[in-house]
PDB file of C-alpha atoms in Angstrom:
ATOM      1  CA  MET W   1     -61.481 -83.075   9.929  1.00 44.00           C
ATOM      2  CA  SER W   2     -58.711 -85.479   8.975  1.00 48.00           C
ATOM      3  CA  LYS W   3     -57.093 -87.893  11.376  1.00 46.00           C
ATOM      4  CA  GLN W   4     -53.887 -85.960  10.939  1.00 51.00           C
ATOM      5  CA  ASP W   5     -55.387 -82.879  12.561  1.00 53.00           C
ATOM      6  CA  LEU W   6     -55.242 -83.295  16.301  1.00 47.00           C
ATOM      7  CA  PRO W   7     -56.752 -80.108  17.712  1.00 48.00           C
ATOM      8  CA  LEU W   8     -56.311 -79.334  21.365  1.00 44.00           C
ATOM      9  CA  LEU W   9     -59.191 -78.176  23.499  1.00 43.00           C
ATOM     10  CA  ALA W  10     -58.561 -74.938  25.353  1.00 43.00           C
ATOM     11  CA  SER W  11     -60.098 -75.068  28.793  1.00 39.00           C
ATOM     12  CA  THR W  12     -60.859 -72.446  31.380  1.00 42.00           C
ATOM     13  CA  ASP W  13     -59.393 -74.768  34.015  1.00 45.00           C
ATOM     14  CA  CYS W  14     -55.607 -74.317  34.007  1.00 46.00           C
ATOM     15  CA  CYS W  15     -55.019 -77.955  34.941  1.00 44.00           C
ATOM     16  CA  ASP W  16     -57.314 -79.485  32.324  1.00 44.00           C
ATOM     17  CA  ASN W  17     -55.193 -79.949  29.208  1.00 48.00           C
ATOM     18  CA  THR W  18     -56.732 -82.583  26.988  1.00 52.00           C
ATOM     19  CA  LEU W  19     -57.080 -83.408  23.327  1.00 58.00           C
ATOM     20  CA  ALA W  20     -60.402 -82.370  21.845  1.00 61.00           C
ATOM     21  CA  ALA W  21     -60.983 -86.007  20.934  1.00 67.00           C
ATOM     22  CA  PRO W  22     -59.160 -89.241  21.708  1.00 77.00           C
ATOM     23  CA  LEU W  23     -56.914 -90.670  19.030  1.00 80.00           C
ATOM     24  CA  GLY W  24     -58.475 -93.149  16.663  1.00 85.00           C
ATOM     25  CA  VAL W  25     -56.974 -96.610  16.323  1.00 90.00           C
ATOM     26  CA  GLU W  26     -55.286 -95.901  12.983  1.00 88.00           C
ATOM     27  CA  ALA W  27     -53.811 -92.577  14.136  1.00 85.00           C
ATOM     28  CA  ALA W  28     -52.574 -94.166  17.371  1.00 88.00           C
ATOM     29  CA  VAL W  29     -50.901 -97.001  15.467  1.00 88.00           C
ATOM     30  CA  GLN W  30     -49.156 -94.575  13.089  1.00 87.00           C
ATOM     31  CA  LEU W  31     -48.026 -92.279  15.884  1.00 90.00           C
ATOM     32  CA  ALA W  32     -46.860 -95.193  18.036  1.00 92.00           C
ATOM     33  CA  GLY W  33     -44.650 -96.420  15.195  1.00 91.00           C
ATOM     34  CA  ALA W  34     -43.048 -93.004  14.856  1.00 93.00           C
ATOM     35  CA  PHE W  35     -42.545 -92.639  18.608  1.00 94.00           C
ATOM     36  CA  LYS W  36     -41.119 -96.160  18.764  1.00 95.00           C
ATOM     37  CA  ALA W  37     -38.616 -95.254  16.046  1.00 95.00           C
ATOM     38  CA  LEU W  38     -37.556 -92.235  18.101  1.00 95.00           C
ATOM     39  CA  ALA W  39     -37.209 -94.259  21.306  1.00 95.00           C
ATOM     40  CA  ASP W  40     -33.642 -95.161  20.343  1.00 96.00           C
ATOM     41  CA  PRO W  41     -30.952 -92.571  21.253  1.00 96.00           C
ATOM     42  CA  VAL W  42     -29.066 -93.058  17.965  1.00 97.00           C
ATOM     43  CA  ARG W  43     -32.207 -92.521  15.881  1.00 97.00           C
ATOM     44  CA  LEU W  44     -33.255 -89.537  17.948  1.00 96.00           C
ATOM     45  CA  ARG W  45     -29.823 -87.998  17.443  1.00 97.00           C
ATOM     46  CA  LEU W  46     -29.853 -88.808  13.720  1.00 98.00           C
ATOM     47  CA  LEU W  47     -33.203 -87.075  13.358  1.00 97.00           C
ATOM     48  CA  SER W  48     -31.915 -84.046  15.243  1.00 96.00           C
ATOM     49  CA  LEU W  49     -28.903 -83.826  12.911  1.00 96.00           C
ATOM     50  CA  ILE W  50     -31.176 -84.028   9.874  1.00 96.00           C
ATOM     51  CA  VAL W  51     -33.727 -81.538  11.230  1.00 95.00           C
ATOM     52  CA  SER W  52     -31.016 -79.063  12.214  1.00 93.00           C
ATOM     53  CA  ARG W  53     -30.531 -78.425   8.488  1.00 84.00           C
ATOM     54  CA  PRO W  54     -33.978 -76.959   7.715  1.00 69.00           C
ATOM     55  CA  GLY W  55     -34.780 -76.829   4.041  1.00 75.00           C
ATOM     56  CA  GLU W  56     -31.579 -78.669   3.251  1.00 89.00           C
ATOM     57  CA  GLN W  57     -30.580 -82.254   2.693  1.00 94.00           C
ATOM     58  CA  ILE W  58     -27.746 -83.941   4.507  1.00 95.00           C
ATOM     59  CA  CYS W  59     -25.502 -86.629   3.088  1.00 94.00           C
ATOM     60  CA  VAL W  60     -25.024 -89.888   4.935  1.00 94.00           C
ATOM     61  CA  CYS W  61     -21.303 -89.154   4.665  1.00 94.00           C
ATOM     62  CA  GLU W  62     -21.881 -86.231   7.071  1.00 95.00           C
ATOM     63  CA  LEU W  63     -23.969 -88.292   9.493  1.00 95.00           C
ATOM     64  CA  THR W  64     -21.795 -91.382   9.892  1.00 95.00           C
ATOM     65  CA  PRO W  65     -18.725 -89.622  11.407  1.00 96.00           C
ATOM     66  CA  GLN W  66     -20.945 -88.210  14.183  1.00 95.00           C
ATOM     67  CA  PHE W  67     -21.226 -91.701  15.718  1.00 97.00           C
ATOM     68  CA  GLU W  68     -18.903 -94.443  16.875  1.00 96.00           C
ATOM     69  CA  LEU W  69     -20.956 -96.941  14.904  1.00 96.00           C
ATOM     70  CA  SER W  70     -20.362 -98.703  11.613  1.00 95.00           C
ATOM     71  CA  GLN W  71     -21.876 -97.356   8.401  1.00 93.00           C
ATOM     72  CA  PRO W  72     -24.230-100.365   8.070  1.00 95.00           C
ATOM     73  CA  THR W  73     -25.552 -99.705  11.594  1.00 96.00           C
ATOM     74  CA  ILE W  74     -26.194 -96.047  10.758  1.00 96.00           C
ATOM     75  CA  SER W  75     -27.942 -97.131   7.554  1.00 95.00           C
ATOM     76  CA  HIS W  76     -30.155 -99.484   9.570  1.00 97.00           C
ATOM     77  CA  HIS W  77     -31.186 -96.668  11.929  1.00 98.00           C
ATOM     78  CA  LEU W  78     -31.904 -94.366   8.983  1.00 97.00           C
ATOM     79  CA  LYS W  79     -34.028 -97.107   7.413  1.00 97.00           C
ATOM     80  CA  VAL W  80     -36.099 -97.359  10.613  1.00 97.00           C
ATOM     81  CA  LEU W  81     -36.674 -93.586  10.541  1.00 97.00           C
ATOM     82  CA  ARG W  82     -37.683 -93.799   6.860  1.00 97.00           C
ATOM     83  CA  GLU W  83     -40.071 -96.678   7.484  1.00 96.00           C
ATOM     84  CA  ALA W  84     -41.649 -94.664  10.319  1.00 95.00           C
ATOM     85  CA  GLY W  85     -42.281 -91.873   7.794  1.00 95.00           C
ATOM     86  CA  LEU W  86     -40.142 -89.298   9.599  1.00 96.00           C
ATOM     87  CA  ILE W  87     -37.476 -88.835   6.929  1.00 96.00           C
ATOM     88  CA  ASP W  88     -37.011 -89.476   3.236  1.00 97.00           C
ATOM     89  CA  CYS W  89     -33.971 -89.885   1.060  1.00 96.00           C
ATOM     90  CA  GLU W  90     -32.565 -89.820  -2.441  1.00 96.00           C
ATOM     91  CA  ARG W  91     -29.553 -91.659  -3.825  1.00 96.00           C
ATOM     92  CA  ARG W  92     -27.086 -89.578  -5.837  1.00 94.00           C
ATOM     93  CA  GLY W  93     -24.310 -91.723  -7.180  1.00 94.00           C
ATOM     94  CA  THR W  94     -22.782 -93.572  -4.244  1.00 93.00           C
ATOM     95  CA  TRP W  95     -24.198 -91.211  -1.591  1.00 94.00           C
ATOM     96  CA  VAL W  96     -27.647 -90.972  -0.076  1.00 95.00           C
ATOM     97  CA  TYR W  97     -29.102 -87.634   1.009  1.00 96.00           C
ATOM     98  CA  TYR W  98     -31.712 -87.355   3.767  1.00 97.00           C
ATOM     99  CA  TRP W  99     -34.290 -84.774   4.802  1.00 96.00           C
ATOM    100  CA  ALA W 100     -37.035 -84.596   7.406  1.00 95.00           C
ATOM    101  CA  ILE W 101     -40.723 -84.773   6.516  1.00 94.00           C
ATOM    102  CA  PRO W 102     -42.200 -81.709   8.241  1.00 93.00           C
ATOM    103  CA  THR W 103     -45.812 -82.930   8.271  1.00 92.00           C
ATOM    104  CA  ALA W 104     -44.798 -86.110  10.111  1.00 92.00           C
ATOM    105  CA  LEU W 105     -42.897 -84.123  12.719  1.00 92.00           C
ATOM    106  CA  HIS W 106     -45.842 -81.752  13.138  1.00 91.00           C
ATOM    107  CA  ARG W 107     -48.169 -84.685  13.824  1.00 89.00           C
ATOM    108  CA  LEU W 108     -45.876 -85.854  16.626  1.00 90.00           C
ATOM    109  CA  SER W 109     -45.594 -82.344  17.960  1.00 88.00           C
ATOM    110  CA  ASP W 110     -49.351 -81.821  17.933  1.00 86.00           C
ATOM    111  CA  VAL W 111     -49.884 -84.803  20.216  1.00 84.00           C
ATOM    112  CA  LEU W 112     -47.232 -83.583  22.646  1.00 82.00           C
ATOM    113  CA  THR W 113     -48.245 -79.935  22.674  1.00 80.00           C
ATOM    114  CA  VAL W 114     -50.357 -78.859  25.592  1.00 71.00           C
ATOM    115  CA  THR W 115     -52.114 -75.546  25.555  1.00 67.00           C
ATOM    116  CA  THR W 116     -53.096 -73.962  28.798  1.00 63.00           C
ATOM    117  CA  ALA W 117     -55.786 -71.425  29.333  1.00 56.00           C
ATOM    118  CA  SER W 118     -54.525 -68.103  30.555  1.00 55.00           C
ATOM    119  CA  PRO W 119     -55.557 -67.262  34.118  1.00 56.00           C
ATOM    120  CA  ALA W 120     -58.711 -65.196  34.387  1.00 54.00           C
TER     121      ALA W 120
END
């Protein structure tokens, strides 16, 4: 099983919702970096704008007007999201296009997802 697979343990006790195994050090460090990147409201909103275009790429020229921030500030926030491995980008001429990395978002989701056993 890879460190990226974080299976949840289904329990017969409805209040016992735990991971099947605790996170390893490396996985915790990677996930913490991604969660830290999302702890900023601007970055969280940027990611939501990017993710809301599933299967598509969005130009920075469409993102910047959504905020009352300068273009360099938006670029900084996008760089933090890229460095956290949540998004990627490609330059086309003078514009940069962004897209979400689904596997990275699934890893975050897996840690936050709690499964509950159905009542007997």
